[in-house]
Every structure is written in structure tokens, then in C-alpha cells.
Tab-separated table of N, CA, C and O in Angstrom:
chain	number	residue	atom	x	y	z
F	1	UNK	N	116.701	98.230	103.194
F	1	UNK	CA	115.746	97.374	103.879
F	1	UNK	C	115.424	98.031	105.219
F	1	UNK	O	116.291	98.589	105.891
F	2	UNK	N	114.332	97.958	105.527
F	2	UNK	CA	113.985	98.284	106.736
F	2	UNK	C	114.418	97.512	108.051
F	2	UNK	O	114.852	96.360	108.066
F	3	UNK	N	114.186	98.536	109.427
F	3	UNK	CA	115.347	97.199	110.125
F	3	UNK	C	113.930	96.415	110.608
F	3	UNK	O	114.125	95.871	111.695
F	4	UNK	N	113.057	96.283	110.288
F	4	UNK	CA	111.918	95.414	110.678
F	4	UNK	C	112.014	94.488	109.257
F	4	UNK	O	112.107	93.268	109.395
F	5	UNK	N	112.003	94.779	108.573
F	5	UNK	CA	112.064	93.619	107.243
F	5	UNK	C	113.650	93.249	107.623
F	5	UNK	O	113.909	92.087	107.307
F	6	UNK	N	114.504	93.795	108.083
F	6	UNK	CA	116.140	92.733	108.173
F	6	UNK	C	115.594	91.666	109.133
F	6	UNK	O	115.625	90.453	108.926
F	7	UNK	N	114.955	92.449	110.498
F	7	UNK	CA	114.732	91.340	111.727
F	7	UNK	C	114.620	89.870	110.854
F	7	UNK	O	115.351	88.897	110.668
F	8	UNK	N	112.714	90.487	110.270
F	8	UNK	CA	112.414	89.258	109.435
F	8	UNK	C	113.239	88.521	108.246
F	8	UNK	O	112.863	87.421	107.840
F	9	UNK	N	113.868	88.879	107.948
F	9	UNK	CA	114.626	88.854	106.914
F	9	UNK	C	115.635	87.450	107.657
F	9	UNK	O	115.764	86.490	106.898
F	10	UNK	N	116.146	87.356	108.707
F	10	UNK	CA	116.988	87.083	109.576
F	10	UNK	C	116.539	85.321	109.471
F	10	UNK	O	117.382	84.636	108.893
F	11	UNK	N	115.691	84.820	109.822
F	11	UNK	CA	115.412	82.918	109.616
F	11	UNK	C	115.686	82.916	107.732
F	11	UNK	O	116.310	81.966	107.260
F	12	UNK	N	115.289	83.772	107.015
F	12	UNK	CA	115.343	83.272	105.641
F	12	UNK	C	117.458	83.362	105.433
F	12	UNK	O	118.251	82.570	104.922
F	13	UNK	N	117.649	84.706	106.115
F	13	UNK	CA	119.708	84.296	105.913
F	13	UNK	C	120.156	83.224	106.428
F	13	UNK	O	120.964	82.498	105.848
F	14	UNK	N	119.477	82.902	108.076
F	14	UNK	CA	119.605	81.474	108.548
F	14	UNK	C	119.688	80.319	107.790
F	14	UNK	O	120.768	79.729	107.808
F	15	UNK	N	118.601	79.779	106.995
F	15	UNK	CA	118.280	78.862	106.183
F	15	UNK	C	119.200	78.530	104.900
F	15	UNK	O	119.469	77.388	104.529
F	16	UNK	N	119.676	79.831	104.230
F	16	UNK	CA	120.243	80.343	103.127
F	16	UNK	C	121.696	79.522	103.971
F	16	UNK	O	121.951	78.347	103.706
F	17	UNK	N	122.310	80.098	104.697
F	17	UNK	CA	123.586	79.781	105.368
F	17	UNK	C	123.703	78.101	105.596
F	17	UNK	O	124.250	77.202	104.957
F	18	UNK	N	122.765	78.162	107.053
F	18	UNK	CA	122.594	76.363	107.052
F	18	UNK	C	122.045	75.801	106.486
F	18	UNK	O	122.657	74.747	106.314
F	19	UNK	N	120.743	75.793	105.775
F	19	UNK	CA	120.127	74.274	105.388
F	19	UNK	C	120.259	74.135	104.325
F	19	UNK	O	120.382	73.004	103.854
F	20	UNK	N	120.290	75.744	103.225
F	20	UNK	CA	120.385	75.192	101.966
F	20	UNK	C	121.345	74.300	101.033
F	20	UNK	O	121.148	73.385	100.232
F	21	UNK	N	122.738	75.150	101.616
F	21	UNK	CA	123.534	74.289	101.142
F	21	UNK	C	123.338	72.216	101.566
F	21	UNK	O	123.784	71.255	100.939
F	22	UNK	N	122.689	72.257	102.558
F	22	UNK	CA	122.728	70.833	102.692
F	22	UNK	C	121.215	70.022	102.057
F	22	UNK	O	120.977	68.833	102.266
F	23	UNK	N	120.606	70.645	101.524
F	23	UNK	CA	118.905	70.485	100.719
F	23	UNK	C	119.324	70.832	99.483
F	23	UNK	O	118.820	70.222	98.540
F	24	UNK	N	119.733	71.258	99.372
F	24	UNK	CA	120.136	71.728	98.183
F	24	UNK	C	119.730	73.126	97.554
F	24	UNK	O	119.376	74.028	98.314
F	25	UNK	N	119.781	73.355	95.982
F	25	UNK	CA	118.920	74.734	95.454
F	25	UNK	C	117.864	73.709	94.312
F	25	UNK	O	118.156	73.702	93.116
F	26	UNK	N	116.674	72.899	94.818
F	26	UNK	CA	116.289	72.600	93.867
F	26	UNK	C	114.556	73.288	93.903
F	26	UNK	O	113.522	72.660	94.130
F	27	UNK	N	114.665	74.320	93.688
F	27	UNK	CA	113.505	75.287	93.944
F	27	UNK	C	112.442	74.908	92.494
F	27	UNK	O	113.079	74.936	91.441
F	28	UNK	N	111.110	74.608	92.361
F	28	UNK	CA	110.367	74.989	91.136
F	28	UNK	C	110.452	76.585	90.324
F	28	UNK	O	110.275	76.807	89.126
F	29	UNK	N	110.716	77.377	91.206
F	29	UNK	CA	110.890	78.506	90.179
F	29	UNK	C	111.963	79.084	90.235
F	29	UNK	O	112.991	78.557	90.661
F	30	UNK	N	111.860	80.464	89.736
F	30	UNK	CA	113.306	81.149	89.720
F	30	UNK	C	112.629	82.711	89.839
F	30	UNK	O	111.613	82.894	89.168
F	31	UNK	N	113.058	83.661	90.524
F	31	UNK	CA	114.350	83.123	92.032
F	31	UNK	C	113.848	82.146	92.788
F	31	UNK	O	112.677	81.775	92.725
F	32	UNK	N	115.086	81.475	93.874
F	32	UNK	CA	114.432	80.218	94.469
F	32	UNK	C	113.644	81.352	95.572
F	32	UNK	O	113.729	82.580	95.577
F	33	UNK	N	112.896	80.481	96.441
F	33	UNK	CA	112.006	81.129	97.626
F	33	UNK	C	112.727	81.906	97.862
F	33	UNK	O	112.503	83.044	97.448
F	34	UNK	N	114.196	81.562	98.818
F	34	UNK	CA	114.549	82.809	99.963
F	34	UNK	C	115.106	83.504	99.223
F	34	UNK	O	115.048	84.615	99.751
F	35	UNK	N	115.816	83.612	97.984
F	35	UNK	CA	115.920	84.838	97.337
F	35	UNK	C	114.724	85.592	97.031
F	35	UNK	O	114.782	86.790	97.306
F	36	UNK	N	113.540	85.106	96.468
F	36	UNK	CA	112.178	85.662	96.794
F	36	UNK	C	111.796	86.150	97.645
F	36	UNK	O	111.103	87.141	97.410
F	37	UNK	N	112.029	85.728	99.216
F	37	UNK	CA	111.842	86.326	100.334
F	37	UNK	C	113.051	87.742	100.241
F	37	UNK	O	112.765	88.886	100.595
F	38	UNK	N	113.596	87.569	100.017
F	38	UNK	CA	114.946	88.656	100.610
F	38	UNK	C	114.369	89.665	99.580
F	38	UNK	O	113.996	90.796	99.895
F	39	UNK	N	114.320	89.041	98.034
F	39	UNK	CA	113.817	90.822	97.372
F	39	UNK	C	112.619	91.395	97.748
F	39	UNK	O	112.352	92.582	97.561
F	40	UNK	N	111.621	90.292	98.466
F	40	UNK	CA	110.059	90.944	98.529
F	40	UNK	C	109.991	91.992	99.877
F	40	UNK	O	109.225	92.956	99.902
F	41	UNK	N	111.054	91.594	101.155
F	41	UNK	CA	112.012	92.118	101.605
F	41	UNK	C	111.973	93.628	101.859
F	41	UNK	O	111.415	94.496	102.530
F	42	UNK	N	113.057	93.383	100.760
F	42	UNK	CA	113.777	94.663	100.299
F	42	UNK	C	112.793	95.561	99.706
F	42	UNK	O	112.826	96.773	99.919
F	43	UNK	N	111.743	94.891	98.820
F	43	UNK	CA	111.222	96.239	97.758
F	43	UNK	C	109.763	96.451	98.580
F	43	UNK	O	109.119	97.455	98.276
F	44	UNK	N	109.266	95.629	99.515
F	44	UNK	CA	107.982	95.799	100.201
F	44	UNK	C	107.939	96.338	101.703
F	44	UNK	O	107.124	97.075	102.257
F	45	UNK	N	109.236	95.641	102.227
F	45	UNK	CA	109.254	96.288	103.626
F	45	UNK	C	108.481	94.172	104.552
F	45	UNK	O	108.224	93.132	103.946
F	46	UNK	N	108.415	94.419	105.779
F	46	UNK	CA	108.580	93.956	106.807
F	46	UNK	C	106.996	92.689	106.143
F	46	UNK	O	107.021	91.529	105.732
F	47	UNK	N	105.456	94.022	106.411
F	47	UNK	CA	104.492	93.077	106.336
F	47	UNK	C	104.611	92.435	104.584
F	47	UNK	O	104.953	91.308	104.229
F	48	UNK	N	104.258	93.426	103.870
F	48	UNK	CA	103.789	92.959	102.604
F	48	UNK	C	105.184	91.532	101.930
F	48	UNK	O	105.211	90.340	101.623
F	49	UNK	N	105.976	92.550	102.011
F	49	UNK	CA	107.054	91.208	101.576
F	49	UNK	C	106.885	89.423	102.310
F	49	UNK	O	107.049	88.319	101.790
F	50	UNK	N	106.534	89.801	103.558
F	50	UNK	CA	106.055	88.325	104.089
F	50	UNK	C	104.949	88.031	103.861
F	50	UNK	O	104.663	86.916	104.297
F	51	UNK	N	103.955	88.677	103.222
F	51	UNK	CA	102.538	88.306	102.772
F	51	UNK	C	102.787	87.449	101.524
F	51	UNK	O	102.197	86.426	101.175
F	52	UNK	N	104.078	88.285	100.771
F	52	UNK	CA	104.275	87.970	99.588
F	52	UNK	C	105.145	86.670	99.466
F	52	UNK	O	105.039	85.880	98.528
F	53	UNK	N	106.140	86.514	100.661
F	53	UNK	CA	106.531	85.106	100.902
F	53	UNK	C	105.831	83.946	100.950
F	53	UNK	O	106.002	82.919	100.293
F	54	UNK	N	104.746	84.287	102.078
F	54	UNK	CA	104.331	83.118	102.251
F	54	UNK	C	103.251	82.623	101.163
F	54	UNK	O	102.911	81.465	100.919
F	55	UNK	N	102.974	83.377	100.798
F	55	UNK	CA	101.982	83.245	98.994
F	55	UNK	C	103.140	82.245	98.311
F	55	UNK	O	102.844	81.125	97.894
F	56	UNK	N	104.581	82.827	98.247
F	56	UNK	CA	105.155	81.941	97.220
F	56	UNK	C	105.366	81.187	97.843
F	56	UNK	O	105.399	80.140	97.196
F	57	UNK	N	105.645	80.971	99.294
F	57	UNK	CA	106.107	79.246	99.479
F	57	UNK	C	104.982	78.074	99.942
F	57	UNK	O	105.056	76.932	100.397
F	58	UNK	N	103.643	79.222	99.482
F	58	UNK	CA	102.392	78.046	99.454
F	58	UNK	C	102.459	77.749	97.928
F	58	UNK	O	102.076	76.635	97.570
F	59	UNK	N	102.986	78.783	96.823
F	59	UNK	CA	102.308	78.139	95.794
F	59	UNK	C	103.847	76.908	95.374
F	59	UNK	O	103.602	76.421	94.270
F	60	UNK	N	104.815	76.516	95.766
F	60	UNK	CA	105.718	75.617	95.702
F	60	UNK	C	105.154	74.408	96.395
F	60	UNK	O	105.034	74.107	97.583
F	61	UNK	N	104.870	73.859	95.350
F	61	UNK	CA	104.249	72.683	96.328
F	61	UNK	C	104.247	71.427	94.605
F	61	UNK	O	104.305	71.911	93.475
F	62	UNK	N	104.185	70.195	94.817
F	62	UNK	CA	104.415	69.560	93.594
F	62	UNK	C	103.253	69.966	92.397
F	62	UNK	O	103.413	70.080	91.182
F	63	UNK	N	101.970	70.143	93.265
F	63	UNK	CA	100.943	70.396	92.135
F	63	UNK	C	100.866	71.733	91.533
F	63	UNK	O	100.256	72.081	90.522
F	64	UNK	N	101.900	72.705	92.675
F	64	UNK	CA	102.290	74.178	91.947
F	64	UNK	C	102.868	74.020	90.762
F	64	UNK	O	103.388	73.053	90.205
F	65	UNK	N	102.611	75.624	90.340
F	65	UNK	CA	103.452	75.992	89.518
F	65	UNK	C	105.014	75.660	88.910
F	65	UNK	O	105.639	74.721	89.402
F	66	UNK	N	105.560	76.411	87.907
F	66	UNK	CA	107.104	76.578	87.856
F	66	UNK	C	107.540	77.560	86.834
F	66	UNK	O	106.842	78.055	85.949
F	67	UNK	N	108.790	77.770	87.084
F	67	UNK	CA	108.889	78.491	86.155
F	67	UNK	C	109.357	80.357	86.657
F	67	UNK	O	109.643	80.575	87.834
F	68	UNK	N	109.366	81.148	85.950
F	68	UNK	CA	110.125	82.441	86.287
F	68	UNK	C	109.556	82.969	87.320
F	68	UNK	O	109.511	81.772	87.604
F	69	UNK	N	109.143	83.452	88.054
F	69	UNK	CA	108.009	84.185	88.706
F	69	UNK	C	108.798	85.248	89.872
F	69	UNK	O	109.062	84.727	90.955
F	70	UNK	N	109.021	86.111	89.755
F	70	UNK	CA	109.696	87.408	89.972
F	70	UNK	C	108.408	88.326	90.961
F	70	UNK	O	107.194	88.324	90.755
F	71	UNK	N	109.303	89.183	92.233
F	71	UNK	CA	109.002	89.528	93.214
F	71	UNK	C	107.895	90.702	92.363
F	71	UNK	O	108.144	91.059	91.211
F	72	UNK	N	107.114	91.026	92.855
F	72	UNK	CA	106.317	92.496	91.855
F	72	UNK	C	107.056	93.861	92.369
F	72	UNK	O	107.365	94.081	93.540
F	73	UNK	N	107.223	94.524	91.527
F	73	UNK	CA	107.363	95.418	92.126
F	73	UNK	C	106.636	96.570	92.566
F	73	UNK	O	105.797	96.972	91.759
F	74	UNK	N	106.730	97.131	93.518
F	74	UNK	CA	105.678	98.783	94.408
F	74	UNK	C	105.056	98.815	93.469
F	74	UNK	O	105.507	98.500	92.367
F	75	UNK	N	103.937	99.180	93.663
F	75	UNK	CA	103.063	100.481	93.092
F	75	UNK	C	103.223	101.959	93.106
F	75	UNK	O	103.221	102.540	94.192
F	76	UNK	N	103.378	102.691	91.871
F	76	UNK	CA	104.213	103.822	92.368
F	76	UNK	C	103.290	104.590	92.738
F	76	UNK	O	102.286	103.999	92.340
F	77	UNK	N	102.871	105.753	93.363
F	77	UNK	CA	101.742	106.599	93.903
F	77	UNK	C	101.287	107.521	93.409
F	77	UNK	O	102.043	108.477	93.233
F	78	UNK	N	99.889	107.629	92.984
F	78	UNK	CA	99.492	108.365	92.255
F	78	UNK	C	99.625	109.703	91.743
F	78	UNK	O	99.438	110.776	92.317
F	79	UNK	N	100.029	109.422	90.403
F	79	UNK	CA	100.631	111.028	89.908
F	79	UNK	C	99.947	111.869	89.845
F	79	UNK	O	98.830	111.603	89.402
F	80	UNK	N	100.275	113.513	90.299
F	80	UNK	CA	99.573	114.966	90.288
F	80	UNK	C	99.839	115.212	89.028
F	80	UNK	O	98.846	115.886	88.758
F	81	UNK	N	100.527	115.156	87.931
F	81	UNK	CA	101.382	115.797	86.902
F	81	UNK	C	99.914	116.289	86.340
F	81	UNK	O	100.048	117.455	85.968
F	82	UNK	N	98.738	115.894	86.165
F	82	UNK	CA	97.643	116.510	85.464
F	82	UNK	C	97.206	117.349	86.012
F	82	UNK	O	96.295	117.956	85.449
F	83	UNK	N	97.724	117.872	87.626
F	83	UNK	CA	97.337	119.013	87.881
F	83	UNK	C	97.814	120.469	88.075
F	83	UNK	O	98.820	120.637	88.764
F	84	UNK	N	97.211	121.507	87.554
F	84	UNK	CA	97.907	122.692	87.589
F	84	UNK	C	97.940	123.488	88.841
F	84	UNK	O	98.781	124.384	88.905
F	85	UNK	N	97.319	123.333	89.623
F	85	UNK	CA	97.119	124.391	90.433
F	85	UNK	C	97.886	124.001	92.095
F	85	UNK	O	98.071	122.840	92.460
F	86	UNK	N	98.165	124.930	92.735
F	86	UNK	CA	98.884	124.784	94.240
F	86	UNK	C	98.327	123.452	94.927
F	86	UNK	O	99.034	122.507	95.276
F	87	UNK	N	97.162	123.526	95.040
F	87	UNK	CA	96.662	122.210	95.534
F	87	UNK	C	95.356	121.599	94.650
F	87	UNK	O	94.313	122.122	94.258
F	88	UNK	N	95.860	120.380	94.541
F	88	UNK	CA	94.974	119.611	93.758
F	88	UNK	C	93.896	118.838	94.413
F	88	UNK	O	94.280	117.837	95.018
F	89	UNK	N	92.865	119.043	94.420
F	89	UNK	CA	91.835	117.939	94.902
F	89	UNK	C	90.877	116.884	94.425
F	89	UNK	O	90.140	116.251	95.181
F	90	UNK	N	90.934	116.742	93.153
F	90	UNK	CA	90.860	116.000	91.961
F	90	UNK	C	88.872	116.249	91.774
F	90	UNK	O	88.319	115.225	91.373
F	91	UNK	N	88.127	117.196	91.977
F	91	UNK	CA	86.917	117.747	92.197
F	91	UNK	C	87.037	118.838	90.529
F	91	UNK	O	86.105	119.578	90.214
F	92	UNK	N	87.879	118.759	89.964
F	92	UNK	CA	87.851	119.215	88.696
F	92	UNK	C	86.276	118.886	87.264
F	92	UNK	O	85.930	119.548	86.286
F	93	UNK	N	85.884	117.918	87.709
F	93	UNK	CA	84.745	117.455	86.689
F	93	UNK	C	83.069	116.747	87.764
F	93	UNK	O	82.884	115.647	88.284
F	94	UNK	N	82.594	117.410	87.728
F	94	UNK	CA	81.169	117.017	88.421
F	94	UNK	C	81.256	115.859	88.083
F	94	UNK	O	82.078	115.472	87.251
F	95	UNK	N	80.255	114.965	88.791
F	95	UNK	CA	80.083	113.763	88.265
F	95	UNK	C	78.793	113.242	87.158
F	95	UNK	O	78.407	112.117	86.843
F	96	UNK	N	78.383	114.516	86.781
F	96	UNK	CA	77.328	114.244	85.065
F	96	UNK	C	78.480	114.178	84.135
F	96	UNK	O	78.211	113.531	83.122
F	97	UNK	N	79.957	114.763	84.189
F	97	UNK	CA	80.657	114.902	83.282
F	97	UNK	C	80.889	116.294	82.931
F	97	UNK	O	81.866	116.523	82.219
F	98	UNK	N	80.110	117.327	83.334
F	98	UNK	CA	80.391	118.692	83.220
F	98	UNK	C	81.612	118.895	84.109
F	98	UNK	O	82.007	118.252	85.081
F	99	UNK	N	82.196	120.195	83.368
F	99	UNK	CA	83.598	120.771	84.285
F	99	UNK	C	83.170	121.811	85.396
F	99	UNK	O	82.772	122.839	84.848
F	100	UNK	N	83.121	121.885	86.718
F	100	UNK	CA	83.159	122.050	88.293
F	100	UNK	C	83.375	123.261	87.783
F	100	UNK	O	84.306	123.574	87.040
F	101	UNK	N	82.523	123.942	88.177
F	101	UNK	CA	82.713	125.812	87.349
F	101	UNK	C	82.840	126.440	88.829
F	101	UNK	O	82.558	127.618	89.050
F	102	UNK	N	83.334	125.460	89.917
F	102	UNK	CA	83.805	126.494	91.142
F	102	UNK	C	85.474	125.973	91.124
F	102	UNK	O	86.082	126.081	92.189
F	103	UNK	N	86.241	125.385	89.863
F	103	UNK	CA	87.262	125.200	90.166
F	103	UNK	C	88.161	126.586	90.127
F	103	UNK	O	87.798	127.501	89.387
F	104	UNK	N	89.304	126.710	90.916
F	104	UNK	CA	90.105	128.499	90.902
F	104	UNK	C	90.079	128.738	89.598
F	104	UNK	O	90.512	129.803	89.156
């Protein structure tokens, strides 16, 4: 975790520690929120994971949803593997569809 996603991270361990046990765990989905918060967290970092929090603890609401609904995970970054050469600039095919006859 990043130490900017722990900072934030820090009211959701709060809550987890004090209030839940006394509110209970009766969450509409699964994971409950702040376990939701803590993985979105962990796998997004500081902003996106709290973008992604507060999305889920708007959609908990009685007329929400229920049910499984799991943190997403990254997007992984776009793969080179189709390219052969030292540097790739993806200028391989004109845009009529012909192949770029100034490629190396």
C-alpha cells in the first residue's frame, strides 16, 4: 500500500476497530464496505481506491444493490509483445489499411 493510501486507509481501520464491532457486520454485499475500502486501497493506491469507495458506499443504500461485488482489479498496461523492433511506435499500418512502407 502506498503510504498515501495507508494515511487514507487510517478512518476506514478506525471504524473497523471502534464502530463496527458495536453496528455490527450487517453490510448488503460482500466484502463489507471497509474491507472494500482497504482492498480498493491496496490494489488502486490513495485517489482511485477512494473514488472507488465512495461509489460503493453510495451504492449501499436500501434501494441499492446486494450481493458479491468485488474490488476490480488494475488494468494491466498495454502490451508491446506484437512488436519486433527496438522501439515501437505503433505507426506500423497507415490509416487506409495499407502497411507504412517507411517502417525499419
Amino acid at each position: 500500500m502506498t503510504p498515501l493510501a495507508y494515511v487514507v486507509s487510517l478512518p476506514v481501520r478506525a471504524y473497523r476497530l471502534i464502530f463496527s464491532p458495536w453496528i455490527g457486520y450487517n453490510c448488503r454485499y460482500q466484502p463489507t464496505c471497509s474491507a472494500y475500502a482497504m482492498e480498493a486501497l491496496e490494489k488502486h493506491g490513495a485517489l482511485k481506491g477512494s473514488y472507488l469507495t465512495i461509489r460503493r458506499i453510495g451504492r449501499c443504500h436500501p434501494l441499492g444493490g446486494t450481493g458479491y461485488d468485488p474490488v476490480p482489479d488494475p488494468k494491466k498496461p498495454h502490451s508491446h509483445t506484437h512488436c519486433h523492433h527496438t522501439h515501437c511506435h505503433h505507426d506500423h499500418v497507415k490509416h487506409d489499411g495499407a502497411p507504412d512502407s517507411t517502417e525499419e
